[in-house]
Short mmCIF file of C-alpha atoms in Angstrom, two decimals:
data_model
loop_
_atom_site.label_atom_id
_atom_site.label_comp_id
_atom_site.label_asym_id
_atom_site.label_seq_id
_atom_site.Cartn_x
_atom_site.Cartn_y
_atom_site.Cartn_z
CA MET M 1 -50.92 -31.64 -60.32
CA ALA M 2 -54.70 -32.06 -60.23
CA CYS M 3 -55.78 -34.89 -57.96
CA SER M 4 -59.06 -36.34 -56.79
CA VAL M 5 -60.75 -34.47 -53.98
CA GLY M 6 -63.66 -35.20 -51.72
CA ALA M 7 -64.66 -38.22 -49.69
CA ARG M 8 -65.74 -41.51 -51.29
CA VAL M 9 -69.22 -42.59 -50.15
CA VAL M 10 -68.90 -46.12 -48.77
CA VAL M 11 -72.30 -46.38 -47.04
CA ASP M 12 -75.15 -44.41 -48.60
CA ILE M 13 -78.63 -43.96 -47.12
CA ASP M 14 -82.04 -43.59 -48.78
CA VAL M 15 -84.10 -41.69 -46.19
CA LYS M 16 -87.34 -42.94 -47.80
CA LYS M 17 -86.49 -46.54 -46.93
CA LYS M 18 -86.40 -48.50 -43.67
CA PRO M 19 -83.06 -49.65 -42.19
CA TRP M 20 -83.57 -53.22 -43.49
CA GLU M 21 -84.51 -51.92 -46.95
CA GLN M 22 -81.22 -50.07 -47.52
CA LYS M 23 -78.90 -51.21 -50.31
CA LEU M 24 -76.29 -51.93 -47.63
CA LYS M 25 -78.40 -53.15 -44.73
CA LEU M 26 -77.78 -51.60 -41.32
CA HIS M 27 -77.28 -53.30 -37.97
CA ASN M 28 -78.13 -52.54 -34.35
CA ARG M 29 -75.99 -55.09 -32.52
CA TRP M 30 -72.25 -55.70 -32.00
CA HIS M 31 -70.95 -59.14 -33.08
CA PRO M 32 -67.72 -60.35 -34.72
CA HIS M 33 -69.60 -62.33 -37.38
CA ILE M 34 -71.62 -59.44 -38.79
CA PRO M 35 -70.02 -59.16 -42.26
CA SER M 36 -68.51 -55.92 -43.50
CA VAL M 37 -70.37 -53.99 -46.21
CA ALA M 38 -67.46 -51.92 -47.54
CA GLU M 39 -63.68 -51.61 -47.47
CA VAL M 40 -61.44 -48.55 -47.11
CA SER M 41 -57.71 -48.01 -47.32
CA VAL M 42 -55.48 -46.49 -44.67
CA GLY M 43 -55.24 -42.74 -45.26
CA GLU M 44 -58.33 -42.67 -47.50
CA LEU M 45 -60.96 -39.98 -46.91
CA PHE M 46 -64.39 -41.63 -46.92
CA ARG M 47 -68.00 -40.81 -46.09
CA VAL M 48 -70.50 -42.86 -44.08
CA GLU M 49 -74.16 -41.84 -44.16
CA MET M 50 -76.52 -42.91 -41.39
CA MET M 51 -80.09 -42.76 -40.21
CA ASP M 52 -81.30 -41.24 -36.96
CA PHE M 53 -81.08 -43.53 -33.94
CA SER M 54 -84.69 -44.76 -34.33
CA GLY M 55 -84.32 -45.67 -37.99
CA GLY M 56 -87.02 -43.20 -38.94
CA GLY M 57 -89.39 -44.23 -36.16
CA ILE M 58 -89.28 -40.74 -34.64
CA THR M 59 -90.94 -38.43 -37.15
CA HIS M 60 -90.91 -34.70 -37.83
CA THR M 61 -94.30 -33.98 -36.22
CA TYR M 62 -95.56 -31.80 -33.38
CA SER M 63 -96.38 -34.82 -31.23
CA ALA M 64 -94.50 -36.99 -28.78
CA GLU M 65 -96.63 -40.10 -29.44
CA ASP M 66 -93.96 -41.58 -31.74
CA ILE M 67 -91.40 -41.32 -28.91
CA LYS M 68 -93.88 -42.78 -26.40
CA ASN M 69 -94.49 -45.82 -28.60
CA ALA M 70 -90.95 -46.20 -30.00
CA GLU M 71 -89.65 -49.78 -30.01
CA LEU M 72 -86.38 -49.38 -28.11
CA SER M 73 -85.19 -52.89 -28.96
CA ILE M 74 -84.56 -51.86 -32.58
CA VAL M 75 -82.96 -48.42 -32.14
CA SER M 76 -79.49 -47.94 -33.59
CA GLN M 77 -77.66 -44.72 -32.64
CA PHE M 78 -78.21 -41.04 -33.32
CA LEU M 79 -80.95 -38.42 -33.06
CA MET M 80 -83.28 -36.54 -35.41
CA ALA M 81 -81.97 -34.22 -38.12
CA PRO M 82 -83.34 -30.74 -38.90
CA ARG M 83 -85.46 -29.86 -41.90
CA THR M 84 -83.74 -30.23 -45.25
CA PRO M 85 -83.00 -26.75 -46.62
CA ARG M 86 -84.63 -25.87 -49.95
CA LEU M 87 -82.12 -25.33 -52.74
CA VAL M 88 -82.89 -21.92 -54.26
CA VAL M 89 -79.71 -21.33 -56.32
CA PRO M 90 -78.11 -24.50 -57.78
CA ILE M 91 -74.64 -24.58 -59.34
CA ASN M 92 -73.33 -26.87 -62.09
CA LEU M 93 -69.54 -26.88 -61.75
CA LYS M 94 -69.16 -27.94 -65.38
CA LYS M 95 -70.74 -24.70 -66.61
CA LYS M 96 -69.59 -21.07 -66.70
CA PRO M 97 -71.26 -18.46 -64.46
CA TRP M 98 -73.35 -17.14 -67.37
CA GLU M 99 -74.38 -20.69 -68.37
CA GLN M 100 -75.92 -21.57 -65.00
CA GLU M 101 -79.62 -22.37 -64.75
CA LEU M 102 -79.97 -19.18 -62.70
CA SER M 103 -77.32 -16.88 -64.18
CA LEU M 104 -74.97 -15.24 -61.68
CA HIS M 105 -74.01 -11.56 -61.42
CA ASN M 106 -70.86 -9.60 -60.54
CA ARG M 107 -72.22 -6.11 -60.00
CA TRP M 108 -74.53 -4.31 -57.53
CA HIS M 109 -77.61 -2.63 -59.04
CA PRO M 110 -81.26 -2.32 -57.94
CA HIS M 111 -82.55 -3.41 -61.38
CA ILE M 112 -80.83 -6.80 -61.49
CA PRO M 113 -83.95 -9.01 -61.15
CA PRO M 114 -84.20 -11.64 -58.39
CA VAL M 115 -83.78 -15.26 -59.47
CA SER M 116 -85.64 -16.79 -56.54
CA GLN M 117 -87.86 -15.95 -53.57
CA VAL M 118 -87.78 -17.14 -49.96
CA LYS M 119 -90.05 -16.63 -46.98
CA GLY M 120 -89.10 -15.50 -43.50
CA THR M 121 -88.13 -18.36 -41.10
CA GLU M 122 -87.50 -20.66 -44.12
CA VAL M 123 -84.17 -22.53 -44.20
CA PHE M 124 -82.73 -22.46 -47.71
CA ARG M 125 -79.53 -23.31 -49.53
CA ILE M 126 -77.49 -21.16 -51.93
CA GLU M 127 -74.68 -22.71 -53.96
CA MET M 128 -71.90 -20.58 -55.45
CA VAL M 129 -68.83 -20.77 -57.67
CA ASP M 130 -65.43 -19.53 -56.51
CA TRP M 131 -64.94 -15.79 -56.89
CA THR M 132 -63.29 -16.17 -60.34
CA GLY M 133 -66.01 -18.42 -61.73
CA GLY M 134 -63.60 -21.30 -62.31
CA VAL M 135 -60.80 -19.30 -63.98
CA ILE M 136 -58.24 -20.45 -61.38
CA GLN M 137 -57.57 -24.16 -61.86
CA ASP M 138 -56.09 -26.99 -59.80
CA SER M 139 -52.96 -27.04 -61.96
CA ASP M 140 -49.16 -26.84 -61.83
CA SER M 141 -48.99 -23.22 -63.03
CA ALA M 142 -49.74 -19.75 -61.66
CA ASN M 143 -50.26 -18.26 -65.13
CA ASP M 144 -54.03 -18.30 -64.59
CA VAL M 145 -53.50 -15.90 -61.65
CA LYS M 146 -51.06 -13.72 -63.59
CA SER M 147 -53.38 -13.17 -66.56
CA MET M 148 -56.72 -13.11 -64.72
CA ASP M 149 -59.23 -10.48 -65.89
CA LEU M 150 -60.14 -8.71 -62.65
CA SER M 151 -63.00 -6.82 -64.32
CA SER M 152 -65.15 -9.95 -64.13
CA VAL M 153 -64.98 -10.80 -60.40
CA HIS M 154 -66.77 -11.51 -58.03
CA TYR M 155 -69.51 -13.91 -59.22
CA LEU M 156 -72.49 -13.77 -56.85
CA SER M 157 -75.47 -16.09 -56.48
CA GLY M 158 -78.82 -14.31 -56.40
CA PRO M 159 -80.40 -11.83 -56.04
CA ILE M 160 -82.99 -13.47 -53.78
CA ARG M 161 -86.24 -11.69 -53.00
CA VAL M 162 -87.29 -12.06 -49.36
CA VAL M 163 -90.92 -11.95 -48.18
CA ASP M 164 -92.57 -12.69 -44.86
CA GLU M 165 -94.99 -15.55 -44.16
CA GLY M 166 -97.84 -13.42 -45.44
CA GLY M 167 -96.05 -12.66 -48.70
CA ILE M 168 -95.22 -9.04 -47.81
CA PRO M 169 -91.69 -8.23 -49.03
CA ALA M 170 -88.91 -6.66 -47.02
CA MET M 171 -89.21 -2.90 -47.51
CA PRO M 172 -86.66 -0.07 -47.59
CA GLY M 173 -85.80 0.90 -44.02
CA ASP M 174 -86.15 -2.64 -42.63
CA LEU M 175 -83.34 -4.76 -41.30
CA LEU M 176 -82.81 -8.25 -42.77
CA ALA M 177 -81.55 -10.69 -40.13
CA VAL M 178 -79.69 -13.48 -41.94
CA GLU M 179 -78.53 -16.48 -39.91
CA ILE M 180 -75.83 -18.80 -41.27
CA CYS M 181 -76.98 -22.32 -40.35
CA ASN M 182 -74.46 -24.33 -42.34
CA LEU M 183 -71.83 -23.90 -45.05
CA GLY M 184 -68.99 -25.72 -46.78
CA PRO M 185 -67.43 -26.72 -50.11
CA LEU M 186 -69.56 -28.15 -52.90
CA PRO M 187 -69.43 -31.97 -52.98
CA GLY M 188 -66.79 -33.16 -55.43
CA ASP M 189 -65.01 -29.80 -55.39
CA GLU M 190 -63.24 -29.95 -52.03
CA TRP M 191 -60.18 -27.91 -52.92
CA GLY M 192 -59.16 -24.27 -52.91
CA TYR M 193 -56.28 -21.92 -53.60
CA THR M 194 -54.36 -18.96 -52.21
CA ALA M 195 -52.74 -16.48 -54.60
CA THR M 196 -50.86 -13.22 -54.88
CA PHE M 197 -51.48 -11.02 -57.89
CA ASP M 198 -48.95 -9.72 -60.38
CA ARG M 199 -47.82 -6.27 -59.35
CA GLU M 200 -49.41 -4.67 -62.42
CA ASN M 201 -52.56 -6.79 -62.42
CA GLY M 202 -54.13 -6.42 -58.99
CA GLY M 203 -51.06 -5.83 -56.88
CA GLY M 204 -51.22 -6.19 -53.10
CA PHE M 205 -49.85 -4.93 -49.82
CA LEU M 206 -46.44 -6.53 -50.34
CA THR M 207 -46.29 -6.27 -54.12
CA ASP M 208 -43.16 -4.09 -54.01
CA HIS M 209 -41.40 -7.01 -52.29
CA PHE M 210 -43.14 -9.91 -54.08
CA PRO M 211 -44.10 -8.62 -57.55
CA CYS M 212 -44.82 -11.89 -59.37
CA ALA M 213 -48.06 -13.86 -59.35
CA THR M 214 -48.05 -16.95 -57.13
CA LYS M 215 -50.47 -19.74 -56.27
CA ALA M 216 -50.78 -22.51 -53.69
CA ILE M 217 -53.37 -25.30 -53.96
CA TRP M 218 -55.13 -26.59 -50.85
CA TYR M 219 -57.11 -29.79 -50.31
CA PHE M 220 -59.78 -30.16 -47.65
CA GLU M 221 -60.26 -33.02 -45.22
CA GLY M 222 -63.15 -32.12 -42.96
CA ILE M 223 -62.23 -29.00 -41.01
CA TYR M 224 -58.57 -29.23 -42.11
CA ALA M 225 -56.73 -27.97 -45.19
CA TYR M 226 -53.29 -29.03 -46.40
CA SER M 227 -51.17 -27.97 -49.38
CA PRO M 228 -48.47 -29.87 -51.26
CA HIS M 229 -46.85 -26.48 -51.91
CA ILE M 230 -46.52 -25.66 -48.20
CA PRO M 231 -45.29 -28.91 -46.64
CA GLY M 232 -45.61 -29.66 -42.96
CA VAL M 233 -48.65 -27.45 -42.43
CA ARG M 234 -52.23 -28.52 -41.75
CA PHE M 235 -54.67 -26.24 -40.02
CA PRO M 236 -58.38 -26.03 -39.19
CA GLY M 237 -60.28 -23.52 -41.30
CA LEU M 238 -63.08 -21.16 -40.35
CA THR M 239 -65.26 -21.24 -43.47
CA HIS M 240 -67.30 -18.15 -44.31
CA PRO M 241 -68.70 -16.15 -47.23
CA GLY M 242 -66.51 -13.24 -48.29
CA ILE M 243 -69.45 -11.34 -49.78
CA ILE M 244 -73.04 -11.10 -48.61
CA GLY M 245 -75.27 -8.10 -49.07
CA THR M 246 -78.47 -6.51 -50.28
CA ALA M 247 -79.07 -4.49 -53.43
CA PRO M 248 -78.57 -0.71 -53.24
CA SER M 249 -81.24 1.80 -54.19
CA MET M 250 -80.50 4.08 -57.15
CA GLU M 251 -79.87 6.92 -54.70
CA LEU M 252 -77.30 4.90 -52.79
CA LEU M 253 -75.73 3.59 -56.00
CA ASN M 254 -75.23 7.16 -57.24
CA ILE M 255 -73.59 8.06 -53.91
CA TRP M 256 -71.15 5.15 -54.32
CA ASN M 257 -70.20 6.01 -57.88
CA GLU M 258 -69.67 9.70 -57.16
CA ARG M 259 -67.49 9.27 -54.08
CA GLU M 260 -65.39 6.54 -55.75
CA ARG M 261 -64.97 8.68 -58.87
CA GLN M 262 -63.50 11.42 -56.67
CA VAL M 263 -61.07 8.92 -55.11
CA GLU M 264 -59.89 7.76 -58.53
CA GLU M 265 -59.43 11.32 -59.81
CA ASN M 266 -57.82 12.88 -56.72
CA GLY M 267 -56.34 10.06 -54.65
CA LEU M 268 -53.04 9.86 -56.48
CA GLN M 269 -52.17 13.44 -55.47
CA THR M 270 -52.05 12.66 -51.74
CA LEU M 271 -50.07 10.36 -49.45
CA LYS M 272 -52.39 7.37 -49.66
CA LEU M 273 -52.04 3.61 -49.78
CA CYS M 274 -51.07 3.81 -53.44
CA GLU M 275 -47.85 5.69 -52.62
CA VAL M 276 -46.86 3.28 -49.90
CA LEU M 277 -47.97 0.06 -51.59
CA HIS M 278 -47.73 0.84 -55.31
CA SER M 279 -51.29 -0.41 -55.72
CA ARG M 280 -53.39 0.69 -58.70
CA PRO M 281 -56.12 1.77 -59.03
CA LEU M 282 -57.58 3.23 -55.86
CA ALA M 283 -61.19 2.68 -56.98
CA ASN M 284 -62.91 0.43 -59.51
CA LEU M 285 -65.62 2.38 -61.30
CA PRO M 286 -68.53 0.87 -63.29
CA THR M 287 -67.53 -0.66 -66.60
CA PRO M 288 -69.31 -2.90 -69.14
CA ARG M 289 -66.10 -4.93 -69.48
CA GLY M 290 -66.51 -8.30 -67.77
CA CYS M 291 -70.00 -7.32 -66.59
CA LEU M 292 -72.52 -10.07 -65.79
CA LEU M 293 -76.02 -8.99 -64.74
CA GLY M 294 -77.84 -12.20 -63.94
CA MET M 295 -81.03 -12.60 -65.94
CA VAL M 296 -80.49 -9.31 -67.82
CA LYS M 297 -79.34 -10.38 -71.28
CA GLU M 298 -76.11 -8.89 -72.62
CA GLY M 299 -76.57 -6.68 -75.65
CA THR M 300 -80.05 -5.46 -74.76
CA PRO M 301 -80.66 -1.73 -74.11
CA GLU M 302 -81.36 -2.57 -70.47
CA TRP M 303 -78.00 -4.34 -70.15
CA GLU M 304 -76.15 -1.46 -71.81
CA LYS M 305 -77.67 1.03 -69.34
CA ILE M 306 -77.20 -1.04 -66.18
CA SER M 307 -73.64 -2.09 -67.04
CA ARG M 308 -72.56 1.56 -67.06
CA GLU M 309 -74.16 2.26 -63.67
CA ALA M 310 -73.71 -0.96 -61.69
CA ALA M 311 -71.14 -0.84 -58.89
CA ARG M 312 -68.17 -3.20 -58.72
CA THR M 313 -68.10 -5.73 -55.89
CA ILE M 314 -64.54 -4.95 -54.75
CA PRO M 315 -65.12 -2.92 -51.53
CA GLY M 316 -67.49 -3.40 -48.64
CA ARG M 317 -70.18 -0.74 -48.46
CA GLU M 318 -73.42 0.19 -46.68
CA ASN M 319 -75.17 -2.90 -48.09
CA GLY M 320 -72.65 -5.33 -46.58
CA GLY M 321 -70.89 -6.55 -49.70
CA ASN M 322 -67.23 -7.59 -49.59
CA CYS M 323 -66.97 -7.71 -45.81
CA ASP M 324 -64.33 -10.51 -45.54
CA ILE M 325 -64.94 -11.19 -41.84
CA LYS M 326 -63.14 -14.43 -40.97
CA ASN M 327 -65.45 -15.27 -38.05
CA LEU M 328 -68.63 -15.06 -40.14
CA GLY M 329 -69.13 -18.84 -39.91
CA ARG M 330 -71.78 -21.24 -38.60
CA GLY M 331 -74.13 -19.65 -36.11
CA SER M 332 -73.37 -16.10 -37.22
CA LYS M 333 -76.09 -13.56 -37.87
CA ILE M 334 -75.94 -10.56 -40.18
CA TYR M 335 -78.26 -7.56 -39.88
CA LEU M 336 -78.39 -6.04 -43.36
CA PRO M 337 -80.08 -2.75 -44.25
CA VAL M 338 -82.83 -3.04 -46.85
CA PHE M 339 -82.74 -0.43 -49.64
CA VAL M 340 -85.10 -1.94 -52.24
CA GLU M 341 -88.37 -3.84 -52.05
CA GLY M 342 -87.63 -7.52 -51.41
CA ALA M 343 -84.07 -6.75 -50.21
CA ASN M 344 -82.52 -8.70 -53.15
CA LEU M 345 -79.96 -10.66 -51.14
CA SER M 346 -76.82 -11.95 -52.89
CA THR M 347 -73.76 -13.86 -51.70
CA GLY M 348 -70.54 -15.39 -53.02
CA ASP M 349 -66.74 -15.44 -52.70
CA MET M 350 -66.68 -18.42 -50.33
CA HIS M 351 -63.51 -18.89 -48.24
CA PHE M 352 -62.32 -22.02 -46.49
CA SER M 353 -60.30 -19.71 -44.25
CA GLN M 354 -58.55 -16.32 -44.22
CA GLY M 355 -56.87 -13.76 -42.01
CA ASP M 356 -58.78 -10.75 -40.70
CA GLY M 357 -60.09 -8.67 -43.59
CA GLU M 358 -58.23 -10.67 -46.25
CA VAL M 359 -55.87 -7.71 -46.45
CA SER M 360 -53.52 -9.57 -48.80
CA PHE M 361 -56.34 -9.41 -51.40
CA CYS M 362 -56.33 -13.09 -52.46
CA GLY M 363 -54.93 -14.32 -49.16
CA ALA M 364 -57.93 -16.44 -48.33
CA ILE M 365 -58.28 -20.06 -49.34
CA GLU M 366 -60.76 -19.44 -52.14
CA MET M 367 -63.30 -22.12 -53.04
CA SER M 368 -66.73 -22.90 -54.44
CA GLY M 369 -69.28 -23.68 -51.76
CA PHE M 370 -72.75 -23.45 -50.33
CA LEU M 371 -74.57 -21.51 -47.63
CA GLU M 372 -77.65 -22.68 -45.77
CA LEU M 373 -79.41 -19.62 -44.42
CA LYS M 374 -82.43 -18.71 -42.38
CA ILE M 375 -84.10 -15.32 -42.76
CA ASP M 376 -85.81 -13.71 -39.79
CA PHE M 377 -88.14 -10.74 -39.92
CA PRO M 378 -87.90 -9.85 -36.23
CA TYR M 379 -90.44 -7.06 -36.60
CA LEU M 380 -93.14 -9.64 -37.35
CA ARG M 381 -92.73 -11.04 -33.88
CA CYS M 382 -91.44 -7.94 -32.16
CA GLU M 383 -92.59 -4.52 -33.31
CA ILE M 384 -89.40 -2.81 -32.14
CA ILE M 385 -87.43 -3.80 -35.26
CA ARG M 386 -89.93 -2.53 -37.82
CA ASP M 387 -88.20 0.37 -39.56
CA GLY M 388 -85.03 -1.07 -38.00
CA MET M 389 -82.54 1.01 -39.99
CA LYS M 390 -83.76 4.18 -38.34
CA LYS M 391 -83.90 2.62 -34.90
CA TYR M 392 -80.61 0.69 -34.80
CA LEU M 393 -78.25 2.09 -37.43
CA THR M 394 -76.65 5.50 -36.96
CA PRO M 395 -75.93 7.24 -40.30
CA MET M 396 -72.20 7.89 -40.72
CA GLY M 397 -72.59 10.46 -43.49
CA PRO M 398 -74.79 13.19 -44.92
CA THR M 399 -77.87 11.01 -45.70
CA PRO M 400 -79.87 8.31 -43.85
CA LEU M 401 -78.42 5.79 -46.36
CA HIS M 402 -74.89 6.14 -44.96
CA VAL M 403 -75.25 3.23 -42.52
CA ASN M 404 -73.31 0.06 -41.77
CA PRO M 405 -74.61 -3.48 -41.30
CA ILE M 406 -74.18 -5.30 -37.98
CA PHE M 407 -72.50 -8.69 -37.65
CA GLU M 408 -73.20 -11.10 -34.79
CA ILE M 409 -70.31 -13.55 -34.74
CA GLY M 410 -71.10 -17.24 -34.22
CA PRO M 411 -69.74 -19.50 -31.48
CA VAL M 412 -67.60 -21.75 -33.71
CA GLU M 413 -63.88 -20.97 -34.00
CA PRO M 414 -60.60 -22.97 -34.04
CA ARG M 415 -58.61 -22.55 -30.86
CA PHE M 416 -54.81 -22.24 -30.91
CA SER M 417 -52.94 -22.29 -27.62
CA GLU M 418 -49.58 -20.94 -28.86
CA TRP M 419 -48.65 -18.19 -31.29
CA LEU M 420 -46.10 -15.51 -32.04
CA VAL M 421 -47.07 -11.86 -32.60
CA PHE M 422 -44.97 -9.60 -34.86
CA GLU M 423 -45.18 -5.86 -34.32
CA GLY M 424 -44.97 -3.31 -37.11
CA ILE M 425 -44.22 0.42 -36.90
CA SER M 426 -45.31 3.07 -39.41
CA VAL M 427 -41.87 3.69 -40.90
CA ASP M 428 -41.23 2.47 -44.47
CA GLU M 429 -38.10 0.81 -45.89
CA SER M 430 -36.56 4.17 -46.82
CA GLY M 431 -36.81 5.32 -43.19
CA ARG M 432 -39.66 7.73 -43.88
CA GLN M 433 -42.14 8.25 -41.05
CA HIS M 434 -45.84 7.74 -41.87
CA TYR M 435 -47.42 8.97 -38.67
CA LEU M 436 -50.07 6.52 -37.38
CA ASP M 437 -50.44 4.92 -40.84
CA ALA M 438 -51.77 1.47 -39.97
CA SER M 439 -51.18 0.17 -43.50
CA VAL M 440 -47.41 0.74 -43.28
CA ALA M 441 -47.31 -0.74 -39.78
CA TYR M 442 -49.22 -3.79 -40.95
CA LYS M 443 -46.87 -4.20 -43.89
CA ARG M 444 -43.85 -4.10 -41.57
CA ALA M 445 -45.43 -6.67 -39.25
CA VAL M 446 -46.17 -9.05 -42.12
CA LEU M 447 -42.64 -8.70 -43.49
CA ASN M 448 -41.26 -9.44 -40.02
CA ALA M 449 -43.33 -12.62 -39.89
CA ILE M 450 -42.35 -13.67 -43.44
CA ASP M 451 -38.65 -13.16 -42.79
CA TYR M 452 -38.81 -15.00 -39.48
CA LEU M 453 -40.56 -18.03 -40.92
CA ALA M 454 -38.26 -18.01 -43.96
CA LYS M 455 -35.25 -18.26 -41.63
CA PHE M 456 -36.56 -20.71 -39.07
CA GLY M 457 -39.46 -22.43 -40.84
CA TYR M 458 -42.64 -23.81 -39.40
CA SER M 459 -43.34 -27.23 -38.01
CA LYS M 460 -45.94 -28.47 -35.55
CA GLU M 461 -43.25 -30.64 -33.93
CA GLN M 462 -40.79 -27.84 -33.27
CA ASP M 463 -40.61 -24.80 -31.02
CA ILE M 464 -39.44 -21.86 -33.15
CA CYS M 465 -39.49 -19.21 -30.42
CA PRO M 466 -36.25 -17.27 -29.79
CA LYS M 467 -33.98 -18.93 -27.18
CA SER M 468 -30.75 -17.86 -25.46
CA SER M 469 -29.38 -21.31 -24.69
CA THR M 470 -29.64 -23.08 -28.06
CA ALA M 471 -29.40 -21.88 -31.62
CA LEU M 472 -32.54 -21.87 -33.72
CA VAL M 473 -32.59 -24.60 -36.34
CA GLY M 474 -34.69 -25.02 -39.46
CA PRO M 475 -37.76 -27.22 -39.62
CA LYS M 476 -37.64 -30.94 -40.24
CA LEU M 477 -39.22 -30.40 -43.65
CA VAL M 478 -37.20 -28.29 -46.09
CA ARG M 479 -38.73 -25.35 -47.98
CA LYS M 480 -39.34 -27.40 -51.11
CA PRO M 481 -41.55 -27.58 -53.03
CA ASP M 482 -42.40 -23.90 -53.05
CA VAL M 483 -45.59 -22.15 -54.13
CA LEU M 484 -46.20 -21.91 -57.87
CA LYS M 485 -44.65 -18.72 -59.28
CA CYS M 486 -44.73 -16.69 -62.49
CA THR M 487 -42.07 -14.39 -63.86
CA TYR M 488 -42.50 -10.67 -63.25
CA ASP M 489 -42.38 -8.80 -66.54
CA GLY M 490 -43.12 -5.28 -65.26
CA LYS M 491 -40.75 -2.37 -64.82
CA LEU M 492 -41.83 -0.86 -61.47
CA PRO M 493 -39.08 -0.62 -58.81
CA ILE M 494 -38.75 -3.60 -56.48
CA THR M 495 -37.82 -3.42 -52.79
CA GLN M 496 -35.34 -6.13 -51.86
CA ASN M 497 -36.81 -8.72 -49.53
CA PRO M 498 -34.18 -10.00 -47.02
CA SER M 499 -35.85 -13.42 -46.75
CA ALA M 500 -34.96 -14.18 -50.37
CA PHE M 501 -31.38 -14.77 -49.22
CA ALA M 502 -32.09 -16.31 -45.82
#
């Protein structure tokens, strides 16, 4: 099913040349006899590049003389652009994560060496692969989801060492203020996917109702995404990184591994999510299988040691990590604790959009992408944030390392004027009460929503709210084609989903 994605460039600009020196010369007047320079088709997605309104006459200097002397008879349209971010981690989409110029990593460890360095107040760009490193393809099958090796995810770009203007690195105990200036899909790779895992390879919150692996492909047009597998739906995304964090110290890493080992060994004996959701395992402990450690070469003694200590990237932790906050878009700011010299910032798992917390596990629209970030060291300008962990973060555990990062949400968000809310109660399908268990209540709410939409569909042109005077009717577009599905070959019990027969 693979199709071309991305906008075709119909007017390109060389910023080193004047308006009249461009390959396709510009104009600053309206007239019917000015000839066209390109042609587009109806429905085609295309890209037009442009200069600032002065054609480069207004320069990036700390002077207003260029504005004072600007020749207003030749101006065209827009205003000055900001500084071009420096690319510190490039990605070649034709190569595997371990073949990149700056090899990626999929574990947290203080001894994974940084691949680049940035200075405070610098604007820089990080490119990243999708969380599977290209395993999931734009294809007509969900078998790539069904057989995916989950020991190898997520692939992160970095680590990046952060220093101030004087070259002094971020130090343990500091706070790293990271501002998201811009983000989006990588050019030429403007597509993504949503998936559900096979019940015995990843599972999920509704895996006892929907046990087989599924996949839907999405294509991006600006802020919108649409899918041929989910007809009649187009919505504006809120793009954000799923993972962003700093490297742990060895002390913090040992805390992680010990507490998660206890969960794996003892969790199955109690009434936990695993009993309600049939999800295995409860924790993902360090393993050399699927391990990628950046510039540390596989097979060396150093790699062998680190691969058995390095933490998986699955949960969010004190360093930030897999936070999956849907509003962490343009204009957001993240205050990350620093545990090692230089902070060693890493990021990945870019999402075009997702629900809160990505609680369906692969319920985001996953994609490759880029982040353009700005690092602030507030304590250089304001002494009050030096040693910021101690001042602003309250430890939520037995050591000063048990802290949580702070997220300042940006001002950009899609606005929807109408919606339905589905309540869930903490009683499972067998009628068993799970007192104040939010996971069971959430599951019930999601099933309510799935069943409702399966019966009455979704269409932007139709009101699907319950009515007393007229019977509800299905949407104008039928429920075909459906998402891509695999067979379920496991033997775990399956709870019947009423929507399957709606």
